[in-house]
Coordinates of C-alpha atoms in Angstrom, one line a residue:
Chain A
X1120 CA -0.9 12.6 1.7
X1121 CA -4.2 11.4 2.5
X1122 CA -7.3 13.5 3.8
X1123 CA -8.9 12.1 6.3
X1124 CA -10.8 13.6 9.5
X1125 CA -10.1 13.4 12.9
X1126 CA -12.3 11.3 15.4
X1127 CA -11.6 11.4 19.0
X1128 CA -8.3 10.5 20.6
X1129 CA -7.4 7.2 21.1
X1130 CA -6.8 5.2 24.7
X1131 CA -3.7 2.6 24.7
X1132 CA -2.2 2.3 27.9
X1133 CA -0.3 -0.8 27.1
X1134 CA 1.7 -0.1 24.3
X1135 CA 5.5 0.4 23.3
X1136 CA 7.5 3.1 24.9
X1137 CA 9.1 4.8 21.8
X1138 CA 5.5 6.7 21.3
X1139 CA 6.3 8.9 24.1
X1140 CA 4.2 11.4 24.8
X1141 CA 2.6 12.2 21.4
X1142 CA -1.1 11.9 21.2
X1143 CA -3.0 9.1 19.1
X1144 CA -6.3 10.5 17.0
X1145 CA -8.4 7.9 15.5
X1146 CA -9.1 9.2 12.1
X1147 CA -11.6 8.7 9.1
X1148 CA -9.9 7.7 5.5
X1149 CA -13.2 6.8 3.7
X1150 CA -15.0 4.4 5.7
X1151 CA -12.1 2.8 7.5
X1152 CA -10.4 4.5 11.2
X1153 CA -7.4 4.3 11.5
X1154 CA -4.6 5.7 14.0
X1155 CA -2.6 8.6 13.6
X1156 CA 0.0 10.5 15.4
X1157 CA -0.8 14.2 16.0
X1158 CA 1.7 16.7 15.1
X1159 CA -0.1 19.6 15.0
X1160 CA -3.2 19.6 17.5
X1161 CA -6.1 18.6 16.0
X1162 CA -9.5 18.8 17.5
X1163 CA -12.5 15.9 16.9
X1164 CA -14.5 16.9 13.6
X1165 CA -11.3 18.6 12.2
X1166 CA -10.6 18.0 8.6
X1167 CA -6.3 17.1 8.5
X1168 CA -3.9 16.3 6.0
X1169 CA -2.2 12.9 7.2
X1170 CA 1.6 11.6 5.7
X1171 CA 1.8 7.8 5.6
X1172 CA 4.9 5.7 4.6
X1173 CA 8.2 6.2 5.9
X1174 CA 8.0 10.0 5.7
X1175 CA 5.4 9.9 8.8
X1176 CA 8.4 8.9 11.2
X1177 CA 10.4 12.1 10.6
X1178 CA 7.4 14.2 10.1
X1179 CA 6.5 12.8 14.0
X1180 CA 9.5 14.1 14.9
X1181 CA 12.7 12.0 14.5
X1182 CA 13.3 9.2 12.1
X1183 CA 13.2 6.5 14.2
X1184 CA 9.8 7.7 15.5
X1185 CA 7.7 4.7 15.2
X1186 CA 4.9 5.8 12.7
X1187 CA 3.2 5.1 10.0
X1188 CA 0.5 7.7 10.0
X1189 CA 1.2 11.7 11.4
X1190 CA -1.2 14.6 11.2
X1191 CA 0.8 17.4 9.9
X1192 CA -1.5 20.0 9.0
X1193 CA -5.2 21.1 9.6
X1194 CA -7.5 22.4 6.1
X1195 CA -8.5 25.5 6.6
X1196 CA -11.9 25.0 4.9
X1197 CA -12.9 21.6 3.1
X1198 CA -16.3 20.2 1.2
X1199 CA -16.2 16.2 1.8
X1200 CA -17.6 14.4 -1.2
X1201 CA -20.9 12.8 -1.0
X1202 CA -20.8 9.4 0.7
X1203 CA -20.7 7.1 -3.0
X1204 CA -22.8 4.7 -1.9
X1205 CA -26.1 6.1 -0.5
X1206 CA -28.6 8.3 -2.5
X1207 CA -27.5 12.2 -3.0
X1208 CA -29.3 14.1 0.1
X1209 CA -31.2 16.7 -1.7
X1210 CA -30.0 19.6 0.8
X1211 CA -25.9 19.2 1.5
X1212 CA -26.2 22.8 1.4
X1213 CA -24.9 23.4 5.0
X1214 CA -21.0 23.5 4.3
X1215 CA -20.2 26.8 3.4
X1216 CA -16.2 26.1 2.0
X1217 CA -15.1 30.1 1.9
X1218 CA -11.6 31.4 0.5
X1219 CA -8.5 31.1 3.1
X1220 CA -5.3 32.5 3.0
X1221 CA -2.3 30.5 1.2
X1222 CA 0.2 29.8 2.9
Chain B
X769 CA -2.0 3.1 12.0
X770 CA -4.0 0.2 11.7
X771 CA -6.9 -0.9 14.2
X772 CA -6.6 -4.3 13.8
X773 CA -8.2 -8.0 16.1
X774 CA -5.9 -10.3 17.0
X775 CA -7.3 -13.8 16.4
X776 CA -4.9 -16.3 17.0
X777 CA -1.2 -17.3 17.3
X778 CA 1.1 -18.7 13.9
X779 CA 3.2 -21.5 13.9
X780 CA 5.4 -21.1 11.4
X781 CA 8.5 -23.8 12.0
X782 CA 9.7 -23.4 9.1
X783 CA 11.1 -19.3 8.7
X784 CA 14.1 -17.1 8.6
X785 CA 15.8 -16.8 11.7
X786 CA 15.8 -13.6 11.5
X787 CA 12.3 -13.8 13.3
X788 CA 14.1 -14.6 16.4
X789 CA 12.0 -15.8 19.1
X790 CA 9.3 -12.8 19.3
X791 CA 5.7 -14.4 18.5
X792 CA 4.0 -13.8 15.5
X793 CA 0.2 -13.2 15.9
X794 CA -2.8 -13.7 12.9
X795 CA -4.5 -11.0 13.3
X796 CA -8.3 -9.1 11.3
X797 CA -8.0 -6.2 9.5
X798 CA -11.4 -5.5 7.8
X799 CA -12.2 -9.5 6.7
X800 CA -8.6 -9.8 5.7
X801 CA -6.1 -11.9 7.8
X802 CA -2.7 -10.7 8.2
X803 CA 0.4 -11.5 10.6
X804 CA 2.0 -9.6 12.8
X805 CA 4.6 -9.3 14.8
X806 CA 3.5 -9.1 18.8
X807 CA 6.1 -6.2 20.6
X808 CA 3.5 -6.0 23.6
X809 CA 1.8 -9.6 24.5
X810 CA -1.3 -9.3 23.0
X811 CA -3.9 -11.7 23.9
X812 CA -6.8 -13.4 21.0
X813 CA -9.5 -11.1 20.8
X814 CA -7.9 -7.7 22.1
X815 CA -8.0 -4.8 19.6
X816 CA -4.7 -3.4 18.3
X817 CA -2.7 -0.7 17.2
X818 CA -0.5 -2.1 14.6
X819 CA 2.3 -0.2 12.7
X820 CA 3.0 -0.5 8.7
X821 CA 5.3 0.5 6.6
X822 CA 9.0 1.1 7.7
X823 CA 8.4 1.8 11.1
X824 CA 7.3 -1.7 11.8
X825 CA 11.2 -2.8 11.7
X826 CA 12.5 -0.4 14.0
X827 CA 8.8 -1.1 16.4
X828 CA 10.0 -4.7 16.5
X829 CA 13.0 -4.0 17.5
X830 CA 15.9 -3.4 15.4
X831 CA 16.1 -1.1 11.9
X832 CA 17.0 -4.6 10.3
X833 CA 13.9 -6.8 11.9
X834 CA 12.0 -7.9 8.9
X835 CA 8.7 -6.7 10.0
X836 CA 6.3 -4.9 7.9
X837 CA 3.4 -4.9 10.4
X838 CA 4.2 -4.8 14.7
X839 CA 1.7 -4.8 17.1
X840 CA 2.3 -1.4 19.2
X841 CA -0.7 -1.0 21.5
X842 CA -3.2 -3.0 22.9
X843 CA -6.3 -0.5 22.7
X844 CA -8.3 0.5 26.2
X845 CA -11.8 0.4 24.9
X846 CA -12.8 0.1 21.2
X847 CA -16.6 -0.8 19.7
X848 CA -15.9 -2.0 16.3
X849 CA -18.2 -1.1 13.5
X850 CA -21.0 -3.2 12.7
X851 CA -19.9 -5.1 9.6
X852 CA -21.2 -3.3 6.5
X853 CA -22.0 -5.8 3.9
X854 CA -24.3 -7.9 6.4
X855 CA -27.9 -7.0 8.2
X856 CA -27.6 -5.3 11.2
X857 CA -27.9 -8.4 13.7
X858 CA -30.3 -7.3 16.3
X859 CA -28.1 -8.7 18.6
X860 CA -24.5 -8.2 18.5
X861 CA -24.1 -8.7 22.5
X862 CA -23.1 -12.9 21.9
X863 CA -19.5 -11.4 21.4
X864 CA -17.3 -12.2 24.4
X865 CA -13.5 -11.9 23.7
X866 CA -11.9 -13.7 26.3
X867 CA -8.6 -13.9 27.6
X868 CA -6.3 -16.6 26.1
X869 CA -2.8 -17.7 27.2
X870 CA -0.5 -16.8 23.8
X871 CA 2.2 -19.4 23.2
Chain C
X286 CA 2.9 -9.8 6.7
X287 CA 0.9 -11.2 4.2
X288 CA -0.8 -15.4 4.0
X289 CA -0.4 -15.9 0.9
X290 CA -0.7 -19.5 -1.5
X291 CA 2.5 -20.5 -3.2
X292 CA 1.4 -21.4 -7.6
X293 CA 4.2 -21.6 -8.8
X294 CA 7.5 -21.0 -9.9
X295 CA 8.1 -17.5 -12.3
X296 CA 10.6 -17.8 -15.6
X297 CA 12.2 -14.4 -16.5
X298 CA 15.1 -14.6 -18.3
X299 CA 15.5 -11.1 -19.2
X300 CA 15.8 -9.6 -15.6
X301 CA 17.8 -7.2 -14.1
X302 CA 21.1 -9.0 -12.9
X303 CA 20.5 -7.7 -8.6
X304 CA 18.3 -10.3 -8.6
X305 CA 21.0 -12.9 -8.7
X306 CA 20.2 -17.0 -8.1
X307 CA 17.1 -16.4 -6.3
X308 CA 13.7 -18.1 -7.2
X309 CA 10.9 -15.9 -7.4
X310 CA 7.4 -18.0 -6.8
X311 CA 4.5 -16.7 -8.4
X312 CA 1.6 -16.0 -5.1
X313 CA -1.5 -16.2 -5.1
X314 CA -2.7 -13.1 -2.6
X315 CA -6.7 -13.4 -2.3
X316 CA -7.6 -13.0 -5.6
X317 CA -4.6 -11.2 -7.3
X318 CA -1.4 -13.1 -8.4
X319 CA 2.1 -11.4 -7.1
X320 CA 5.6 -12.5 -7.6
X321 CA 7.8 -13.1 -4.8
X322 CA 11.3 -13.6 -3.9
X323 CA 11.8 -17.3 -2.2
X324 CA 13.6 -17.1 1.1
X325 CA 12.9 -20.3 2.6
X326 CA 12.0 -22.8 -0.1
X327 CA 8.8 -23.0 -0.6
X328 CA 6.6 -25.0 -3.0
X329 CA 3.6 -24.8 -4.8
X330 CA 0.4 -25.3 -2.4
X331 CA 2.3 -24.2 0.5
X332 CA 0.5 -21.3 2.5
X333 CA 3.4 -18.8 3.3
X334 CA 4.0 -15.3 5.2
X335 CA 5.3 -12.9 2.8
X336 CA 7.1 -9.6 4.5
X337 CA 6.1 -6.7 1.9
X338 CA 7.9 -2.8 2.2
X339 CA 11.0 -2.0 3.0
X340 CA 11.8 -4.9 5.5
X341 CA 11.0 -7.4 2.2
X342 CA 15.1 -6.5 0.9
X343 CA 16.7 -7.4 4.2
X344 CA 14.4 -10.6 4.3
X345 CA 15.7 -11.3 1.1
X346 CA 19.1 -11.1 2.2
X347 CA 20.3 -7.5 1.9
X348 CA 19.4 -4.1 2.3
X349 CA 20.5 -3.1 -1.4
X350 CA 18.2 -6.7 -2.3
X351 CA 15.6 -5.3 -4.5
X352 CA 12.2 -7.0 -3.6
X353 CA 9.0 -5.7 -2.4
X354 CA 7.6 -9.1 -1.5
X355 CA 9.9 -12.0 0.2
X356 CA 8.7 -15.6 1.4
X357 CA 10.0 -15.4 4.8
X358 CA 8.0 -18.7 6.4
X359 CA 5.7 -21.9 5.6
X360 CA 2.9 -21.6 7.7
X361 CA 2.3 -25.3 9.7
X362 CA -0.9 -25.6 9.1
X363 CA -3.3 -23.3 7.3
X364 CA -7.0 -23.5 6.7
X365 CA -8.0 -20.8 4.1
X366 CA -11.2 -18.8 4.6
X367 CA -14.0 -19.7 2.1
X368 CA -14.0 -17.5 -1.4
X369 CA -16.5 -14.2 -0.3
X370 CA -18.1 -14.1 -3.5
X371 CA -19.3 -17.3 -4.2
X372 CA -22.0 -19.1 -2.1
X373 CA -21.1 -21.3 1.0
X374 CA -20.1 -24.4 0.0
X375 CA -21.9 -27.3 2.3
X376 CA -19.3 -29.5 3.0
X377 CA -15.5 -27.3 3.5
X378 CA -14.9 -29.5 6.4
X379 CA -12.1 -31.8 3.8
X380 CA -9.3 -29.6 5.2
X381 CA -8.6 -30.4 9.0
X382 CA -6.4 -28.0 10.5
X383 CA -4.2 -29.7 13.2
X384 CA -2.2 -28.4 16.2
X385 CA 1.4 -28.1 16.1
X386 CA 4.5 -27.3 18.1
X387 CA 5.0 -23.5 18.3
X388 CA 8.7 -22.2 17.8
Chain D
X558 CA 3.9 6.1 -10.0
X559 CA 0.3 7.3 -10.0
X560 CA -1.4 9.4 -12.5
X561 CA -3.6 11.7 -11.2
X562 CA -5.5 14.9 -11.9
X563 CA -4.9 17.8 -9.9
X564 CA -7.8 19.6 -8.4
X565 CA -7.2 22.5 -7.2
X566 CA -4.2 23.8 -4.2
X567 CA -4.5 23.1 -0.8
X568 CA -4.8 25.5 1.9
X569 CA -3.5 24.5 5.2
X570 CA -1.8 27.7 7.5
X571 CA -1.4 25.2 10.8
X572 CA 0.8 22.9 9.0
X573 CA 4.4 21.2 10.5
X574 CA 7.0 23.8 9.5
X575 CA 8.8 20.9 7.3
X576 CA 6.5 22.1 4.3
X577 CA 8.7 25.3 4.3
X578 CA 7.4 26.9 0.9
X579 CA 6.5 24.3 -1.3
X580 CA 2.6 23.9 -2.2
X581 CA 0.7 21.6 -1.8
X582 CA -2.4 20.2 -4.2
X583 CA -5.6 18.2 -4.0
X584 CA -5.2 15.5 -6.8
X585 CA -7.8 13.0 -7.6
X586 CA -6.6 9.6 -8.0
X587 CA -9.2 7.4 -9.4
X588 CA -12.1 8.5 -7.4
X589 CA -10.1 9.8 -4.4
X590 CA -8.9 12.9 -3.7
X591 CA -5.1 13.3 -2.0
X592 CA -2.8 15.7 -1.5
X593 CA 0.6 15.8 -3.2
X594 CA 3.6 17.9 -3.1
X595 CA 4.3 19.8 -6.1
X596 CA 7.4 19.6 -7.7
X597 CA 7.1 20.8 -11.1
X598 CA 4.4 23.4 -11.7
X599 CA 1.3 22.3 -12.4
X600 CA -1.9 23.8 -12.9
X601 CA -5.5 22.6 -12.1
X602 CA -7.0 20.2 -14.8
X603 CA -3.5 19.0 -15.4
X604 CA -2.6 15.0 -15.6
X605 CA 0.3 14.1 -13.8
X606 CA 2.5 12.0 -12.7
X607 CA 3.3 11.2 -8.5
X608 CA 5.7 9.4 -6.9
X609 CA 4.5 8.2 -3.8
X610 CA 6.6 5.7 -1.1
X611 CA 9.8 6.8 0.1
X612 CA 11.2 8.0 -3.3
X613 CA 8.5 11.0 -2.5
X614 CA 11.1 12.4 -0.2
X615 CA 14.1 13.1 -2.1
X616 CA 11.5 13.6 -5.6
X617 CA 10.2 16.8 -3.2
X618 CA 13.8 18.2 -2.6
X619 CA 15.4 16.1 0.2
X620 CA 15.7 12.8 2.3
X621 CA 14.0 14.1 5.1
X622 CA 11.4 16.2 3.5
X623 CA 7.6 14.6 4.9
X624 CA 6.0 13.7 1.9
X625 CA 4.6 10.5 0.7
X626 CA 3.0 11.8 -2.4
X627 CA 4.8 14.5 -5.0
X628 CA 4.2 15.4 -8.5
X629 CA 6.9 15.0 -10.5
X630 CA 5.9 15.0 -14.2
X631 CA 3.1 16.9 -16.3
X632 CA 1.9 14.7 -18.7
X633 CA 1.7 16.0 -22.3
X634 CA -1.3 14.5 -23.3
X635 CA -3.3 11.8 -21.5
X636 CA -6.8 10.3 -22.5
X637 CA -8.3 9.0 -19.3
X638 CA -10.2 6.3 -19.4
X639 CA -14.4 6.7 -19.3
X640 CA -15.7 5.7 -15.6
X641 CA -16.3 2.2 -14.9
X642 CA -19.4 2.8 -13.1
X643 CA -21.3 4.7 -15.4
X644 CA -22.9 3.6 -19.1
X645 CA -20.5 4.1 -21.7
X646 CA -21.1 7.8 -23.0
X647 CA -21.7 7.5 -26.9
X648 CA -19.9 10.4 -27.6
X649 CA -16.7 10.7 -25.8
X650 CA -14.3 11.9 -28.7
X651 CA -14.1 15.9 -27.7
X652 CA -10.6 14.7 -25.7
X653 CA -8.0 14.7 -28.6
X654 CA -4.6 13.2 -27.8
X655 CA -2.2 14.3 -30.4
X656 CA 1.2 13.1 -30.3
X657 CA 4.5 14.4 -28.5
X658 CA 8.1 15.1 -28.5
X659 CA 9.4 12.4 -25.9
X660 CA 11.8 13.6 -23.3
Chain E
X578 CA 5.8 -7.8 -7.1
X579 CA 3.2 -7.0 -9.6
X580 CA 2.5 -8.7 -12.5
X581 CA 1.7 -6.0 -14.9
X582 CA 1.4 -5.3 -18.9
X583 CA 2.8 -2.8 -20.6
X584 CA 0.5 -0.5 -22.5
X585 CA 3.2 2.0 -24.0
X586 CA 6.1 4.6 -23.2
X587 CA 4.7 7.6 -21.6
X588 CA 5.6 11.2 -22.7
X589 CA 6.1 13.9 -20.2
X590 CA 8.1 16.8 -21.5
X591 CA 7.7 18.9 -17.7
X592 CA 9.2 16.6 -15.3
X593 CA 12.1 16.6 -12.8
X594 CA 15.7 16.2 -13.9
X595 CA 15.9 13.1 -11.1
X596 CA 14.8 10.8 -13.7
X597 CA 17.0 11.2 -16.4
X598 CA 16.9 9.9 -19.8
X599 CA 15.1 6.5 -18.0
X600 CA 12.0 5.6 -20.1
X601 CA 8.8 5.9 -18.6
X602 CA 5.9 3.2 -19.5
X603 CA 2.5 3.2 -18.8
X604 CA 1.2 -0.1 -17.2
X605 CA -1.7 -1.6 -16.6
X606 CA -1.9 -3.0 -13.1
X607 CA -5.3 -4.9 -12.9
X608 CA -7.6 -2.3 -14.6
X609 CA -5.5 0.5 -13.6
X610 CA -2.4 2.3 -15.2
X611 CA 0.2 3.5 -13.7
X612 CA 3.7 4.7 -14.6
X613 CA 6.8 2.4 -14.0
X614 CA 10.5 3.2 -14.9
X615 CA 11.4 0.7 -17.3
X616 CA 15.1 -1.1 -16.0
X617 CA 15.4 -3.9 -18.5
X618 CA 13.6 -2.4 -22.1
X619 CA 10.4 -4.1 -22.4
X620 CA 8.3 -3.6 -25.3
X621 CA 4.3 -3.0 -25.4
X622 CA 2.6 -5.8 -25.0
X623 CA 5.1 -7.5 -22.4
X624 CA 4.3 -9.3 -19.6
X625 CA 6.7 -8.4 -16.9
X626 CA 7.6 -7.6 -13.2
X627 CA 7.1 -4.8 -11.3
X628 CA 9.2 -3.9 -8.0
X629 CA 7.7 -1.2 -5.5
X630 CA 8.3 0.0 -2.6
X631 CA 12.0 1.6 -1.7
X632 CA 13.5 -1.2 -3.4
X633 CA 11.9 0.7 -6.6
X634 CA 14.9 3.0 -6.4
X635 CA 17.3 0.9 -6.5
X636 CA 16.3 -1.5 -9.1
X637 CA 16.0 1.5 -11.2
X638 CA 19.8 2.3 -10.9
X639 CA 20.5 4.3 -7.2
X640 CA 19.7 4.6 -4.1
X641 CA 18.1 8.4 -5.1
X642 CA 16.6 7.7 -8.1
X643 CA 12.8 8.8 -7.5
X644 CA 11.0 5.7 -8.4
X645 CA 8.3 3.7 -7.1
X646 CA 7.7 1.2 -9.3
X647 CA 10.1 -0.5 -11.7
X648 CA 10.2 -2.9 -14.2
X649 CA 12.8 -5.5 -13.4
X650 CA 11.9 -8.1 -15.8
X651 CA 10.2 -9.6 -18.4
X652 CA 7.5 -12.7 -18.3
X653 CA 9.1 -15.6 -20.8
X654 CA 5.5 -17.0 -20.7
X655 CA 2.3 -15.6 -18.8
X656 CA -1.5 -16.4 -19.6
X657 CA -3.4 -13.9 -17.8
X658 CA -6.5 -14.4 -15.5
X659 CA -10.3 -13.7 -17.7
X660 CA -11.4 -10.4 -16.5
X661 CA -13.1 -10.8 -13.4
X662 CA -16.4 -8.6 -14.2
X663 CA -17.0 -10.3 -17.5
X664 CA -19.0 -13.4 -18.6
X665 CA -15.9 -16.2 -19.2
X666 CA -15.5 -16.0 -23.1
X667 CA -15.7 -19.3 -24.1
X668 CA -12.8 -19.7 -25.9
X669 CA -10.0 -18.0 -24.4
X670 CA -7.5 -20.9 -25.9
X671 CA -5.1 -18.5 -28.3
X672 CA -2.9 -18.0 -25.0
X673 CA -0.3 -20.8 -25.3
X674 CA 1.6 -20.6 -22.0
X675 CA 5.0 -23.1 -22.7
X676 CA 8.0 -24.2 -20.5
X677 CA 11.1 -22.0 -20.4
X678 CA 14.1 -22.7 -19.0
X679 CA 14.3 -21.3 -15.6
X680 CA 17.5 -18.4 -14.8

């Protein structure tokens, strides 16, 4: 799964029926947006685990769901890496990851 | 999901017939040019939702269309990044996607 | 789908037997060479659309068909993008990309 | 199938129910960091092996379990290879692969 | 399919019981290595052909069999590419590609 984080939702008013009701997130993965289905109810600047390949139909809810890319679950706490190809910022100090509960 | 520009129709004369009569579009993703398979009437220069993977048969269609990437959405409103390898062009307003009639 | 440039026929004699009569065609896919099964008889030079995942079995002629890459057109007329890396050549105007009937 | 590293687990508590029990870790493919389904055990710093695709599914437990990405093999011992981007380190001989009993 | 070299079998004692006695090798895909189930008993060294995808399973035997990437065949006759990153060597001429009869 990838880890990517959440944007803003996405507006398509023309597109195919079979995506019902479900909400569209534009989401972060590296540098690149892309679109995901949201299964869970993520929130803009949320940190979310994302299933791709065929296993992001059923995860959406059915198996002839047509998606490639479904939220299905938020992190409780994550550190992003450094972006690789700008200088290190001497203070990153502001993201405080803390201990969560397993599930 | 991939946000993706459609550019252009393909003529292909020579493919499977399990293509059928449903157009095929070229369309950007990043600086690569890929082909999809048009399930909404896009137009050249509107932004996309396109699905991957094995969802892209069943978008098309049918769970036996040969599709690995279908147009889903045509997208309200998007401002693409500004390229990343370039300058920043100090003005990026020339762009004027216009409407064209797809064959 | 993928636009891809047909090289040239692949020889494997030691090959799993699913693969039956059909030719594979060695592709070039912008700078990385792939192998793919031929579904419409293609020859070197040709630009082609390749249909990749899951849909790339049924392409090749059934679902139990094991390819992950099948030539499933020949593209009319196709006029490459010049290589990224390399400067701009002066003169790429050699190849003349001509209108032809849509199917 | 990928080898990866695995980080450290994943903590997610809004997650689809589809999980059920299993746990999840961050692994670090390349220079990436993903999250895989963990089907054998493994502990932080271990190398394994993932299946990603749709063979994730059933490698997790079932065909309808939602994962693209699950760990299905702990490496005995694996010499990675030094970074590409940095200078060659002149002393990199504290890893010592040693041989094992195949499986 | 990938065109891929085999680097040598892999040894992982803690795996899942899905694979059964199938050998594992470690490719090299480009500059990276991966695992692939090997269907047709290639030998370090080889050249050979790599399905992905779902069709991974069942070139590796069934339908269920958690693969991603298998080795369906073996190159008669493949000069590789020079590395990319690299000055060309000037004499890269011990690689003597010859005709083979096609299957």
């Amino acid at each position: 799964m990838l880890i990517v984080k959440v944007v803003k939702p996405l507006v398509s008013t023309n597109r195919i029926p079979d995506f019902e009701h479900k909400h569209l997130q534009v989401v972060l993965d590296g540098s690149t947006k892309k679109v995901a289905v949201d299964a869970v109810g993520a929130k803009p600047g949320d940190w979310v685990i994302c299933v791709s390949s065929s296993a992001a139909r059923e995860a959406a809810g059915s198996k002839s769901y047509p998606s490639d890319l479904t939220i299905v679950g938020i992190i409780d706490h994550w550190k992003p890496d450094p972006p690789k190809t700008s200088a290190p910022s001497p203070s990153p100090s502001s993201s405080k990851p803390a201990g969560g509960k397993a599930s």
